[in-house]
mmCIF file of C-alpha atoms in Angstrom:
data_model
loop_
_atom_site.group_PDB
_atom_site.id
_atom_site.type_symbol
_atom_site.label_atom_id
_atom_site.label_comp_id
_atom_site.label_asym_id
_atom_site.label_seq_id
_atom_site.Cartn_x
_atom_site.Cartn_y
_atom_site.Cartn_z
ATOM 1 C CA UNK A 1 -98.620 5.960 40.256
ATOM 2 C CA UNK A 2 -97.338 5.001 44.032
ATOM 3 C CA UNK A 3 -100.869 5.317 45.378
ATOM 4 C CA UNK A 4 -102.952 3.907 42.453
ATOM 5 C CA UNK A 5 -100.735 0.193 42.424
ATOM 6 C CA UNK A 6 -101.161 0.161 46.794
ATOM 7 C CA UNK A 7 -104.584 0.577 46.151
ATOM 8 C CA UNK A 8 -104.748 -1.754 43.795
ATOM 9 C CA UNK A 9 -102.697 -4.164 45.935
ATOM 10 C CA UNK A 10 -105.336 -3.446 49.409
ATOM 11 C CA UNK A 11 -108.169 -4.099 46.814
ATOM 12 C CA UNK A 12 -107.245 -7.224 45.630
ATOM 13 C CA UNK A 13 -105.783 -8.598 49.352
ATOM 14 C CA UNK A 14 -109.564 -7.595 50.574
ATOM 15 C CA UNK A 15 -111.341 -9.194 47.412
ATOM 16 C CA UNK A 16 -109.541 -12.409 48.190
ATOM 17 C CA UNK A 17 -110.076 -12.165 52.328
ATOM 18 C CA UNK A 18 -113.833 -11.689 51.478
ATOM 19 C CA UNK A 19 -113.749 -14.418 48.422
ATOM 20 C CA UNK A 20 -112.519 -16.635 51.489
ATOM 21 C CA UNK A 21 -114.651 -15.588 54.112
ATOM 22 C CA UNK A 22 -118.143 -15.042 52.410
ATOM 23 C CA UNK A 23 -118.584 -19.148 52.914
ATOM 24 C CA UNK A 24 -117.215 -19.597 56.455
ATOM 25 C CA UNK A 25 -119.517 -16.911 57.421
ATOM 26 C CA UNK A 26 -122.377 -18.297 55.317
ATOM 27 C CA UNK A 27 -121.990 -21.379 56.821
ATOM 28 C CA UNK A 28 -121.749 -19.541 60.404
ATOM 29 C CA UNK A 29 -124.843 -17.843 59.942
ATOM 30 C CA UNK A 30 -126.640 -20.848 58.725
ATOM 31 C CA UNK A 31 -125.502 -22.336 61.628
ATOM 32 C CA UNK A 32 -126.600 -20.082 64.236
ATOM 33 C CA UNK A 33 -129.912 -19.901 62.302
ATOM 34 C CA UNK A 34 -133.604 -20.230 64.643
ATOM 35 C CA UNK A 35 -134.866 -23.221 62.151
ATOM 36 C CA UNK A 36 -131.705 -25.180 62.594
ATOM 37 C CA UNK A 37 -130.055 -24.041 66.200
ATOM 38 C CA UNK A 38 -130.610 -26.395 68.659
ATOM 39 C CA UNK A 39 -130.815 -26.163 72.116
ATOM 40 C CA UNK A 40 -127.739 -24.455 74.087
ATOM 41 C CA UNK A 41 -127.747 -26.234 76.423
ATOM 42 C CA UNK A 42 -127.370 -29.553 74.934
ATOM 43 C CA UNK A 43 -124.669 -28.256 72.414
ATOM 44 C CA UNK A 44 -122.011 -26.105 74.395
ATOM 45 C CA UNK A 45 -119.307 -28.238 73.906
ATOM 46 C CA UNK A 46 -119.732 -28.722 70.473
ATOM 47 C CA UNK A 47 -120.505 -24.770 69.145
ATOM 48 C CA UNK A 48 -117.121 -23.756 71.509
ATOM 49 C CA UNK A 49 -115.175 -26.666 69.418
ATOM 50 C CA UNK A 50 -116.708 -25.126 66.130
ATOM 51 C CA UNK A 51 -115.834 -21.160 67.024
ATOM 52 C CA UNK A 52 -112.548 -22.386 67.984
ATOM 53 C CA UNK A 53 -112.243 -23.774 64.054
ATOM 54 C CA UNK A 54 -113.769 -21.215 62.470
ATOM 55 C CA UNK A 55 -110.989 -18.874 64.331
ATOM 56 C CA UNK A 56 -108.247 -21.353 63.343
ATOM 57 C CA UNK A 57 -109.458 -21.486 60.453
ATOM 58 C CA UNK A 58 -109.749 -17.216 59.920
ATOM 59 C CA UNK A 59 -106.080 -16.969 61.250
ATOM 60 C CA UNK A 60 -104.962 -18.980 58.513
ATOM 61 C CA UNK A 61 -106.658 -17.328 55.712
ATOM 62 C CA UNK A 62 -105.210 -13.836 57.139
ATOM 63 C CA UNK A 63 -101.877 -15.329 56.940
ATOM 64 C CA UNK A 64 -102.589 -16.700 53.602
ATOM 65 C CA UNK A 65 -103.364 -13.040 52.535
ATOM 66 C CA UNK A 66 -100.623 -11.798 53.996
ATOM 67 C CA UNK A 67 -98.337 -14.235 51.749
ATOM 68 C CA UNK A 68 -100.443 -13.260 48.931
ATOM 69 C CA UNK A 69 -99.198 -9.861 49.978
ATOM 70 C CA UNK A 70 -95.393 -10.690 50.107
ATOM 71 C CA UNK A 71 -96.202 -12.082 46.695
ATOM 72 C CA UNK A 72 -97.357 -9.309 45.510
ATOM 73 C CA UNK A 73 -94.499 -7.382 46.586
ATOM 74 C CA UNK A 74 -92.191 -9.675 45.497
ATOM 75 C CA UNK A 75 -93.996 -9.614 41.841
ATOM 76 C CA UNK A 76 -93.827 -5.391 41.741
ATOM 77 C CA UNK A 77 -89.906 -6.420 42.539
ATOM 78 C CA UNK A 78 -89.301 -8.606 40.105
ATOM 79 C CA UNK A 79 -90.791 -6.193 37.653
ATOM 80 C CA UNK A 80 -88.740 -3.642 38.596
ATOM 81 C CA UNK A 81 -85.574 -5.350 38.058
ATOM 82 C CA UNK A 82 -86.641 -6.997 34.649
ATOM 83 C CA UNK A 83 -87.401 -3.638 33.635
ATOM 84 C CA UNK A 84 -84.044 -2.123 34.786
ATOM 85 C CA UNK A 85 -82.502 -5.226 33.096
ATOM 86 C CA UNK A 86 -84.311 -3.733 29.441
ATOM 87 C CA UNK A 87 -82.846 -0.873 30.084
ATOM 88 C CA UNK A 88 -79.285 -2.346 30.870
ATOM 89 C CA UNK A 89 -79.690 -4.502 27.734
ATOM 90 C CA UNK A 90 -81.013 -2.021 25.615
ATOM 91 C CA UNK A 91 -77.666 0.514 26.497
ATOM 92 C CA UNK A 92 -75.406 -2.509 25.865
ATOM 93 C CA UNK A 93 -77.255 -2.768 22.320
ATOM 94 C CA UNK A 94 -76.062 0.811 21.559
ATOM 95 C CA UNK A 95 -72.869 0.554 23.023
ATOM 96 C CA UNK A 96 -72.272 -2.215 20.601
ATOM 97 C CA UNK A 97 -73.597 -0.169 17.725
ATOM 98 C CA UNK A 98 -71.339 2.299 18.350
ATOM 99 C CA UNK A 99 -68.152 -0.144 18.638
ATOM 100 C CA UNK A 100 -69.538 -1.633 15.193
ATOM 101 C CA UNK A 101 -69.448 1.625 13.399
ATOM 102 C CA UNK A 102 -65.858 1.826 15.138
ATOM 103 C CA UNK A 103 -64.626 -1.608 13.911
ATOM 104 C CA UNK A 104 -66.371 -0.482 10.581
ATOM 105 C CA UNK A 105 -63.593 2.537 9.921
ATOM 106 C CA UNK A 106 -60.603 0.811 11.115
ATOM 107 C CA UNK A 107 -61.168 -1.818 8.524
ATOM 108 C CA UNK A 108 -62.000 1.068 6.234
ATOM 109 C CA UNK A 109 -58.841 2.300 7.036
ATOM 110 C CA UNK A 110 -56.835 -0.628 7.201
ATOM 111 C CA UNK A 111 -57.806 -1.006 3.765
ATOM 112 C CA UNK A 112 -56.967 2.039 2.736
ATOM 113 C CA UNK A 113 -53.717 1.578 4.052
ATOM 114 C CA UNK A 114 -53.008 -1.561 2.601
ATOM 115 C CA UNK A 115 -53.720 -0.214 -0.411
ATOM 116 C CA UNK A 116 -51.155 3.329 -0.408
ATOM 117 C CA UNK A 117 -48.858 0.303 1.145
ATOM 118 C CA UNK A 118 -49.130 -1.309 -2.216
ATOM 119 C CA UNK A 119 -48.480 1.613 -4.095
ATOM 120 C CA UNK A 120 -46.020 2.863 -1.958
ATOM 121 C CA UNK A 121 -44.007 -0.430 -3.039
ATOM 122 C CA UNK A 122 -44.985 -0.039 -6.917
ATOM 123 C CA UNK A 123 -43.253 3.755 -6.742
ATOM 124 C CA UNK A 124 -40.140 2.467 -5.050
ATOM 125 C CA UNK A 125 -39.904 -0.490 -7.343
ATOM 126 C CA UNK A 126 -40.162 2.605 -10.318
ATOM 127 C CA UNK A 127 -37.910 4.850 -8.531
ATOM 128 C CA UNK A 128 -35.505 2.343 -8.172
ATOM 129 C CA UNK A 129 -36.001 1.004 -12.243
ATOM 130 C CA UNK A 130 -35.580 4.723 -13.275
ATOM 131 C CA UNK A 131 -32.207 5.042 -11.218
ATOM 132 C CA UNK A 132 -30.876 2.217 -12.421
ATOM 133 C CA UNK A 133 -31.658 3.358 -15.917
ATOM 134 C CA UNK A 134 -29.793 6.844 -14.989
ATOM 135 C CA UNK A 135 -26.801 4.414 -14.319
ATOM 136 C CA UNK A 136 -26.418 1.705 -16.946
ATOM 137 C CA UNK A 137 -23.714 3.846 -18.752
ATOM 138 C CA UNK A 138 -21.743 4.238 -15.249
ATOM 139 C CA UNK A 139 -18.952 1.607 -14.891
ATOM 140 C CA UNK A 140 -17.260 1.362 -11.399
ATOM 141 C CA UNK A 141 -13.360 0.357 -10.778
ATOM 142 C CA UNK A 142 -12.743 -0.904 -7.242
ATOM 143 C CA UNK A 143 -9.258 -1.223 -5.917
ATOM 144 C CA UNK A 144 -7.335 1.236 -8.299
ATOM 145 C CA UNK A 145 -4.590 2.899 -5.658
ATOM 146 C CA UNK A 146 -5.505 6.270 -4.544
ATOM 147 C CA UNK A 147 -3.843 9.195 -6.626
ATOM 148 C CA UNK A 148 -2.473 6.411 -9.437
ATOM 149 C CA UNK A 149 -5.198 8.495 -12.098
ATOM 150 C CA UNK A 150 -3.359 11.398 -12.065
ATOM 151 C CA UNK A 151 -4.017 14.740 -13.344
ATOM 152 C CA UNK A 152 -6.201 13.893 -16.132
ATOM 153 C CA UNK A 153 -8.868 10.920 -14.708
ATOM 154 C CA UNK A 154 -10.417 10.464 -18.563
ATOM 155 C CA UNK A 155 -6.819 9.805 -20.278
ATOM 156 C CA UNK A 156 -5.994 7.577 -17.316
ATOM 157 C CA UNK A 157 -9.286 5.478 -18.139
ATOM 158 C CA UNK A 158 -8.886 5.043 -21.656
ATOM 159 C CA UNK A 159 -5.440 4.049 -21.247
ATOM 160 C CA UNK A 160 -6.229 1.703 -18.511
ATOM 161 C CA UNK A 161 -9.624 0.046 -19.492
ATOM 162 C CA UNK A 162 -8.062 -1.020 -23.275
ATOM 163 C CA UNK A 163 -5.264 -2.670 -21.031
ATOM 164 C CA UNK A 164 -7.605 -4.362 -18.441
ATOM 165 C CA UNK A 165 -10.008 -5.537 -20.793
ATOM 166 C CA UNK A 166 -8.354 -5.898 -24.158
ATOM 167 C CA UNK A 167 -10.743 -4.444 -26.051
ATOM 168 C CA UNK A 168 -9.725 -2.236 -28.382
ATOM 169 C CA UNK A 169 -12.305 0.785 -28.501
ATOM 170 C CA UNK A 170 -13.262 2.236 -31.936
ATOM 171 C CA UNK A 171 -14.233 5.555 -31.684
ATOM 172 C CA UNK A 172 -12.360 5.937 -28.490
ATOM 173 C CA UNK A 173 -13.770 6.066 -25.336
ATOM 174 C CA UNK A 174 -15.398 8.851 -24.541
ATOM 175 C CA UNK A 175 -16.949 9.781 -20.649
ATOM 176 C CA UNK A 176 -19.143 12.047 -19.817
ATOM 177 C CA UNK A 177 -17.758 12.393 -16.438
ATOM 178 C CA UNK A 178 -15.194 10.469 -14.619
ATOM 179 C CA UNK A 179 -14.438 11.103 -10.414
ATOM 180 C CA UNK A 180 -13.604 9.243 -7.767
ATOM 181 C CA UNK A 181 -16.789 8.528 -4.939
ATOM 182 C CA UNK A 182 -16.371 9.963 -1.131
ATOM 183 C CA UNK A 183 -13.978 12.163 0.503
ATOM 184 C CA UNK A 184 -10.679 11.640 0.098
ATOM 185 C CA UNK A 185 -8.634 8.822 2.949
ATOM 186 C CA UNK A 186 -7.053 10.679 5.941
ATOM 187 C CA UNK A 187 -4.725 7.376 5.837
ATOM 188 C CA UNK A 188 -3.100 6.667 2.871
ATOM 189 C CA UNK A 189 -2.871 3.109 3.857
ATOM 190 C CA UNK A 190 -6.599 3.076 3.522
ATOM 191 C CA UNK A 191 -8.833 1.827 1.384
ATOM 192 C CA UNK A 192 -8.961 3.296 -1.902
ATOM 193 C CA UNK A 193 -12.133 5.086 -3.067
ATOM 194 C CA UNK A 194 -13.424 3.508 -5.964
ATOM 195 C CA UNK A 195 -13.911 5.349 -9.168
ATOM 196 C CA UNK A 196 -16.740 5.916 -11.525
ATOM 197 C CA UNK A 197 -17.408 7.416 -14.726
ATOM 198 C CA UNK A 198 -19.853 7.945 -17.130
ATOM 199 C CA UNK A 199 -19.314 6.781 -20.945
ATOM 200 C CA UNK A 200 -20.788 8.944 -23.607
ATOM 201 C CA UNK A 201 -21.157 5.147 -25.218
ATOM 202 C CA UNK A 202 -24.018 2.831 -24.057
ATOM 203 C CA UNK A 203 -22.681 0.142 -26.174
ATOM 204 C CA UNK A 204 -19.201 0.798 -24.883
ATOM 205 C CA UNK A 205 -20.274 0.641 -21.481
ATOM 206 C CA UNK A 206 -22.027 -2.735 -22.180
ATOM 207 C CA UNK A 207 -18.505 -3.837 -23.628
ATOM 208 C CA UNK A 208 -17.072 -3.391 -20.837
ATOM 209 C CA UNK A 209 -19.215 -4.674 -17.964
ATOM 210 C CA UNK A 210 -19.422 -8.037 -20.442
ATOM 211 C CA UNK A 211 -16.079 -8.610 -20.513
ATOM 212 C CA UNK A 212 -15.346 -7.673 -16.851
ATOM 213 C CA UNK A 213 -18.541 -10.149 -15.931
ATOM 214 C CA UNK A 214 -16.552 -12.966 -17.903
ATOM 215 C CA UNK A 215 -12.893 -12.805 -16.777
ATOM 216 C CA UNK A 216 -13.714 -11.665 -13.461
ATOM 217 C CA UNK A 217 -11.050 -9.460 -11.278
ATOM 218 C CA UNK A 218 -7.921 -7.779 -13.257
ATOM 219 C CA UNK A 219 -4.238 -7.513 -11.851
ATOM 220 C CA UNK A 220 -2.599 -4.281 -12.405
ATOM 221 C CA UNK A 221 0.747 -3.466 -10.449
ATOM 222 C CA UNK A 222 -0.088 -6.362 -8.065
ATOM 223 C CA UNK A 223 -3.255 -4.997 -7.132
ATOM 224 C CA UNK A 224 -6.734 -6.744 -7.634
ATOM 225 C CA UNK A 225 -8.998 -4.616 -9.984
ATOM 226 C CA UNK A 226 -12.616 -4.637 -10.502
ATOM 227 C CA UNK A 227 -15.168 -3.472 -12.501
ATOM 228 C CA UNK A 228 -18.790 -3.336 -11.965
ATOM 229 C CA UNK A 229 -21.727 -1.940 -13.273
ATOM 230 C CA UNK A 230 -22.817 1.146 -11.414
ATOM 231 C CA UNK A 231 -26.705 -0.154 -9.659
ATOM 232 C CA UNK A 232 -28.979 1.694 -6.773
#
């Protein structure tokens, strides 16, 4: 391929030398012809002005073709680059196809996690509905002192809630368990734990956070008492 475009190249800078000097010399020859010459020696002066034109004038077409030439080069250049510059473009085109098809999963996975996001919130919001269901028959009692309960916790709650309420419970109160939350205080001047229980009776249970909800805290041997219902 080298050889075929230089040859192509010396071809055409020889076609346009000869396309140039076909009518200089036709005009040279018809010039020097034997109808048309004239005597030498009565037209030295002017045939040595003409040769030195018609040399003048052959330098500058050979530098003409030798620009033509530079073109030439310069075109075969030129092509080279624009067809390095395809290929440049043409890798960027698949480099961004790729990056696409990249940006195409992420959102495909953004999605999806938006989505388990949104369920992920929906199954909390459940858990936390189904543990506060476990709890609506738990009452809490914040601020009873530490040890006042006793052996017996229940007896010591149905004693104590028909006093700090006024409610008089019929059937009796009944819990299903009753303990006191945490370990027990190293100090005894500590906080007390609060207590919880569990009442056999939903309705009872409602009876009791109503009336605590309405008259707020309870006194009971100077201490501040209250009752709460038992959420997550």
């Amino acid at each position: 391929m080298p050889g075929g475009r230089s040859s192509t190249k010396n071809s055409g800078k020889l076609a346009r030398q000869l396309l140039f000097l076909e009518p200089l010399l036709h005009s040279k020859a018809s010039s020097s012809s034997p109808m048309t010459q004239q005597p030498v020696q009565h037209h030295t002066t002017s045939d040595t002005a003409q040769e030195s034109t018609m040399d003048c004038i052959l330098q500058e077409i050979s530098a003409i073709g030798w620009r033509l030439e530079g073109m030439d080069n310069a075109m075969a250049l030129l092509t080279t680059e624009t067809k390095s510059i395809h290929l440049d473009i043409a890798g960027f085109q698949s480099r961004v196809l790729g990056l696409e098809q990249r940006v195409s999963l992420v959102e495909a996975h953004a999605t999806s996690s938006r989505d388990r996001d949104q369920e992920l919130l929906y199954l909390r919001s459940k858990v936390t509905d189904l543990e506060d269901r476990s709890r609506r028959d738990n009452v809490r009692f914040l601020g009873l002192p530490e040890a006042i309960e006793g052996e017996d916790m229940h007896l010591f709650l149905r004693e104590t809630l028909s006093k700090l309420t006024g409610i008089t419970f019929d059937p009796p109160l009944d819990f299903q368990r009753a303990h006191r939350l945490s370990p027990k205080r190293p100090n005894a001047t500590a906080r007390p734990r609060p207590i919880i229980d569990c009442l056999l009776c939903h309705m009872q249970a409602c009876q009791i956070i109503q009336r605590a909800r309405a008259h707020g805290s309870c006194q009971m041997g100077g201490q501040e008492i209250w009752i709460t219902a038992d959420f997550s």
